[in-house]
């Protein structure tokens, strides 16, 4: 992955039951090393959670993110003409 400020990273995806785990490492735009683990958990056909853990930038451990719930919404009906 590349960002518009010059940072870059790569990662490895691994399935763990109903979860997908992404372990990434890279470099920030100012040259610091960075790494994190992202966990994507499928709750049902419409719902998943995401959480970033083990996040480190420049050798400093950062707090884990709170889990975020993502819900797929059904398409909206087109207005009748």
Tab-separated table of N, CA and C in Angstrom:
chain	number	residue	atom	x	y	z
A	1	UNK	N	0.841	-1.150	0.000
A	1	UNK	CA	0.000	0.000	0.000
A	1	UNK	C	0.902	1.235	0.000
A	2	UNK	N	0.494	2.245	-0.737
A	2	UNK	CA	1.219	3.510	-0.797
A	2	UNK	C	0.259	4.631	-0.431
A	3	UNK	N	0.741	5.661	0.287
A	3	UNK	CA	-0.118	6.814	0.540
A	3	UNK	C	0.450	8.036	-0.178
A	4	UNK	N	-0.372	9.049	-0.329
A	4	UNK	CA	0.010	10.210	-1.132
A	4	UNK	C	1.116	11.054	-0.489
A	5	UNK	N	1.430	10.798	0.783
A	5	UNK	CA	2.494	11.547	1.459
A	5	UNK	C	3.850	10.843	1.398
A	6	UNK	N	3.890	9.630	0.809
A	6	UNK	CA	5.156	8.925	0.661
A	6	UNK	C	5.330	7.721	1.559
A	7	UNK	N	4.395	7.451	2.442
A	7	UNK	CA	4.471	6.253	3.275
A	7	UNK	C	4.124	5.015	2.454
A	8	UNK	N	4.566	3.870	2.918
A	8	UNK	CA	4.259	2.620	2.215
A	8	UNK	C	4.281	1.467	3.198
A	9	UNK	N	3.583	0.387	2.848
A	9	UNK	CA	3.570	-0.810	3.688
A	9	UNK	C	3.151	-2.004	2.850
A	10	UNK	N	3.386	-3.170	3.407
A	10	UNK	CA	2.874	-4.394	2.810
A	10	UNK	C	2.409	-5.297	3.935
A	11	UNK	N	1.671	-6.323	3.578
A	11	UNK	CA	1.123	-7.170	4.624
A	11	UNK	C	0.826	-8.564	4.152
A	12	UNK	N	0.395	-9.369	5.110
A	12	UNK	CA	0.076	-10.770	4.875
A	12	UNK	C	-1.288	-11.056	5.478
A	13	UNK	N	-2.198	-11.583	4.662
A	13	UNK	CA	-3.540	-11.965	5.118
A	13	UNK	C	-3.545	-13.433	5.539
A	14	UNK	N	-4.258	-13.731	6.617
A	14	UNK	CA	-4.398	-15.113	7.069
A	14	UNK	C	-5.803	-15.310	7.612
A	15	UNK	N	-6.453	-16.401	7.199
A	15	UNK	CA	-7.780	-16.707	7.720
A	15	UNK	C	-7.645	-17.475	9.024
A	16	UNK	N	-8.473	-17.096	10.004
A	16	UNK	CA	-8.491	-17.763	11.312
A	16	UNK	C	-9.952	-17.976	11.700
A	17	UNK	N	-10.524	-19.100	11.310
A	17	UNK	CA	-11.945	-19.351	11.554
A	17	UNK	C	-12.784	-18.401	10.716
A	18	UNK	N	-13.690	-17.640	11.352
A	18	UNK	CA	-14.499	-16.642	10.641
A	18	UNK	C	-13.793	-15.297	10.520
A	19	UNK	N	-12.590	-15.194	11.028
A	19	UNK	CA	-11.838	-13.930	11.010
A	19	UNK	C	-10.800	-13.942	9.898
A	20	UNK	N	-10.484	-12.731	9.437
A	20	UNK	CA	-9.329	-12.522	8.582
A	20	UNK	C	-8.393	-11.594	9.335
A	21	UNK	N	-7.108	-11.962	9.376
A	21	UNK	CA	-6.093	-11.196	10.106
A	21	UNK	C	-5.086	-10.664	9.098
A	22	UNK	N	-4.834	-9.353	9.171
A	22	UNK	CA	-3.873	-8.695	8.285
A	22	UNK	C	-2.731	-8.155	9.126
A	23	UNK	N	-1.530	-8.677	8.916
A	23	UNK	CA	-0.333	-8.190	9.605
A	23	UNK	C	0.440	-7.334	8.611
A	24	UNK	N	0.616	-6.053	8.966
A	24	UNK	CA	1.275	-5.119	8.059
A	24	UNK	C	2.517	-4.521	8.704
A	25	UNK	N	3.484	-4.171	7.866
A	25	UNK	CA	4.657	-3.419	8.306
A	25	UNK	C	5.047	-2.484	7.180
A	26	UNK	N	5.623	-1.349	7.557
A	26	UNK	CA	5.984	-0.383	6.537
A	26	UNK	C	6.777	0.774	7.102
A	27	UNK	N	6.753	1.870	6.346
A	27	UNK	CA	7.504	3.070	6.686
A	27	UNK	C	6.591	4.280	6.537
A	28	UNK	N	6.608	5.166	7.536
A	28	UNK	CA	5.815	6.394	7.480
A	28	UNK	C	6.481	7.382	6.529
A	29	UNK	N	5.773	8.441	6.127
A	29	UNK	CA	6.386	9.433	5.221
A	29	UNK	C	7.670	10.054	5.768
A	30	UNK	N	7.815	10.120	7.105
A	30	UNK	CA	9.042	10.703	7.675
A	30	UNK	C	10.098	9.655	8.008
A	31	UNK	N	9.914	8.423	7.513
A	31	UNK	CA	10.943	7.401	7.629
A	31	UNK	C	10.878	6.495	8.847
A	32	UNK	N	9.874	6.630	9.687
A	32	UNK	CA	9.745	5.757	10.859
A	32	UNK	C	9.155	4.407	10.463
A	33	UNK	N	9.591	3.365	11.145
A	33	UNK	CA	9.000	2.053	10.907
A	33	UNK	C	7.629	2.009	11.573
A	34	UNK	N	6.734	1.234	10.988
A	34	UNK	CA	5.388	1.109	11.523
A	34	UNK	C	4.887	-0.311	11.285
A	35	UNK	N	4.039	-0.796	12.198
A	35	UNK	CA	3.441	-2.112	12.022
A	35	UNK	C	2.109	-2.153	12.758
A	36	UNK	N	1.253	-3.068	12.340
A	36	UNK	CA	-0.031	-3.250	13.005
A	36	UNK	C	-0.630	-4.582	12.588
A	37	UNK	N	-1.611	-4.996	13.364
A	37	UNK	CA	-2.410	-6.169	13.036
A	37	UNK	C	-3.862	-5.723	12.989
A	38	UNK	N	-4.556	-6.033	11.896
A	38	UNK	CA	-5.975	-5.707	11.755
A	38	UNK	C	-6.764	-7.004	11.745
A	39	UNK	N	-7.868	-7.011	12.486
A	39	UNK	CA	-8.712	-8.199	12.572
A	39	UNK	C	-10.085	-7.853	12.015
A	40	UNK	N	-10.517	-8.598	11.005
A	40	UNK	CA	-11.829	-8.445	10.396
A	40	UNK	C	-12.644	-9.687	10.777
A	41	UNK	N	-13.707	-9.493	11.556
A	41	UNK	CA	-14.514	-10.619	12.047
A	41	UNK	C	-15.902	-10.553	11.429
A	42	UNK	N	-16.324	-11.639	10.813
A	42	UNK	CA	-17.641	-11.699	10.190
A	42	UNK	C	-18.652	-12.204	11.210
A	43	UNK	N	-19.650	-11.369	11.495
A	43	UNK	CA	-20.679	-11.682	12.478
A	43	UNK	C	-21.818	-12.437	11.810
A	44	UNK	N	-22.281	-11.936	10.673
A	44	UNK	CA	-23.308	-12.594	9.867
A	44	UNK	C	-23.150	-12.106	8.431
A	45	UNK	N	-24.120	-12.410	7.571
A	45	UNK	CA	-24.004	-12.068	6.146
A	45	UNK	C	-23.980	-10.570	5.890
A	46	UNK	N	-24.428	-9.755	6.851
A	46	UNK	CA	-24.492	-8.313	6.661
A	46	UNK	C	-23.587	-7.526	7.602
A	47	UNK	N	-22.968	-8.198	8.566
A	47	UNK	CA	-22.263	-7.474	9.627
A	47	UNK	C	-20.859	-8.017	9.827
A	48	UNK	N	-19.916	-7.084	10.033
A	48	UNK	CA	-18.554	-7.457	10.376
A	48	UNK	C	-18.003	-6.442	11.364
A	49	UNK	N	-16.948	-6.823	12.058
A	49	UNK	CA	-16.248	-5.890	12.934
A	49	UNK	C	-14.807	-5.775	12.454
A	50	UNK	N	-14.209	-4.642	12.792
A	50	UNK	CA	-12.814	-4.373	12.451
A	50	UNK	C	-12.137	-3.830	13.702
A	51	UNK	N	-10.905	-4.279	13.944
A	51	UNK	CA	-10.116	-3.723	15.041
A	51	UNK	C	-8.644	-3.770	14.662
A	52	UNK	N	-7.920	-2.693	14.992
A	52	UNK	CA	-6.479	-2.627	14.787
A	52	UNK	C	-5.806	-2.813	16.151
A	53	UNK	N	-4.874	-3.776	16.229
A	53	UNK	CA	-4.164	-4.058	17.469
A	53	UNK	C	-2.660	-4.099	17.196
A	54	UNK	N	-1.883	-4.153	18.259
A	54	UNK	CA	-0.414	-4.259	18.135
A	54	UNK	C	0.148	-3.208	17.190
A	55	UNK	N	-0.324	-1.979	17.312
A	55	UNK	CA	0.064	-0.878	16.436
A	55	UNK	C	1.305	-0.198	17.015
A	56	UNK	N	2.339	-0.090	16.204
A	56	UNK	CA	3.598	0.505	16.646
A	56	UNK	C	4.118	1.451	15.573
A	57	UNK	N	4.579	2.632	15.984
A	57	UNK	CA	5.183	3.595	15.061
A	57	UNK	C	6.488	4.092	15.679
A	58	UNK	N	7.575	3.934	14.956
A	58	UNK	CA	8.874	4.409	15.432
A	58	UNK	C	9.294	3.784	16.752
A	59	UNK	N	8.916	2.524	16.966
A	59	UNK	CA	9.280	1.829	18.197
A	59	UNK	C	8.382	2.148	19.384
A	60	UNK	N	7.355	2.963	19.183
A	60	UNK	CA	6.437	3.313	20.270
A	60	UNK	C	5.129	2.563	20.071
A	61	UNK	N	4.747	1.786	21.100
A	61	UNK	CA	3.500	1.028	21.060
A	61	UNK	C	2.323	1.979	21.237
A	62	UNK	N	1.339	1.898	20.349
A	62	UNK	CA	0.138	2.721	20.424
A	62	UNK	C	-1.031	1.879	20.919
A	63	UNK	N	-2.060	2.504	21.473
A	63	UNK	CA	-3.193	1.730	21.983
A	63	UNK	C	-3.963	1.047	20.857
A	64	UNK	N	-4.597	-0.069	21.204
A	64	UNK	CA	-5.467	-0.758	20.253
A	64	UNK	C	-6.670	0.132	19.953
A	65	UNK	N	-7.196	0.014	18.743
A	65	UNK	CA	-8.415	0.755	18.426
A	65	UNK	C	-9.600	0.037	19.060
A	66	UNK	N	-10.670	0.765	19.242
A	66	UNK	CA	-11.916	0.139	19.667
A	66	UNK	C	-12.481	-0.630	18.471
A	67	UNK	N	-13.169	-1.749	18.711
A	67	UNK	CA	-13.791	-2.449	17.585
A	67	UNK	C	-14.832	-1.556	16.902
A	68	UNK	N	-14.869	-1.628	15.586
A	68	UNK	CA	-15.834	-0.878	14.782
A	68	UNK	C	-16.750	-1.886	14.116
A	69	UNK	N	-18.060	-1.673	14.210
A	69	UNK	CA	-19.032	-2.552	13.565
A	69	UNK	C	-19.455	-1.937	12.238
A	70	UNK	N	-19.426	-2.745	11.195
A	70	UNK	CA	-19.797	-2.322	9.848
A	70	UNK	C	-20.991	-3.156	9.415
A	71	UNK	N	-22.083	-2.486	9.023
A	71	UNK	CA	-23.307	-3.183	8.614
A	71	UNK	C	-23.643	-2.800	7.181
A	72	UNK	N	-23.803	-3.804	6.339
A	72	UNK	CA	-24.189	-3.565	4.944
A	72	UNK	C	-25.664	-3.167	4.922
A	73	UNK	N	-25.950	-2.054	4.262
A	73	UNK	CA	-27.327	-1.581	4.141
A	73	UNK	C	-27.926	-2.059	2.835
A	74	UNK	N	-29.227	-2.391	2.825
A	74	UNK	CA	-29.848	-2.789	1.575
A	74	UNK	C	-29.904	-1.596	0.625
A	75	UNK	N	-29.926	-1.837	-0.681
A	75	UNK	CA	-30.011	-0.731	-1.631
A	75	UNK	C	-31.316	0.030	-1.436
A	76	UNK	N	-31.281	1.310	-1.703
A	76	UNK	CA	-32.503	2.106	-1.615
A	76	UNK	C	-33.291	1.935	-2.896
A	77	UNK	N	-34.614	1.994	-2.785
A	77	UNK	CA	-35.471	1.849	-3.953
A	77	UNK	C	-35.385	3.098	-4.813
A	78	UNK	N	-35.375	2.909	-6.120
A	78	UNK	CA	-35.381	4.034	-7.053
A	78	UNK	C	-36.767	4.650	-7.064
A	79	UNK	N	-36.855	5.977	-7.093
A	79	UNK	CA	-38.181	6.594	-7.143
A	79	UNK	C	-38.909	6.249	-8.453
A	80	UNK	N	-40.212	6.025	-8.356
A	80	UNK	CA	-41.019	5.716	-9.535
A	80	UNK	C	-41.159	6.964	-10.391
A	81	UNK	N	-41.161	6.756	-11.700
A	81	UNK	CA	-41.304	7.902	-12.616
A	81	UNK	C	-42.698	8.009	-13.111
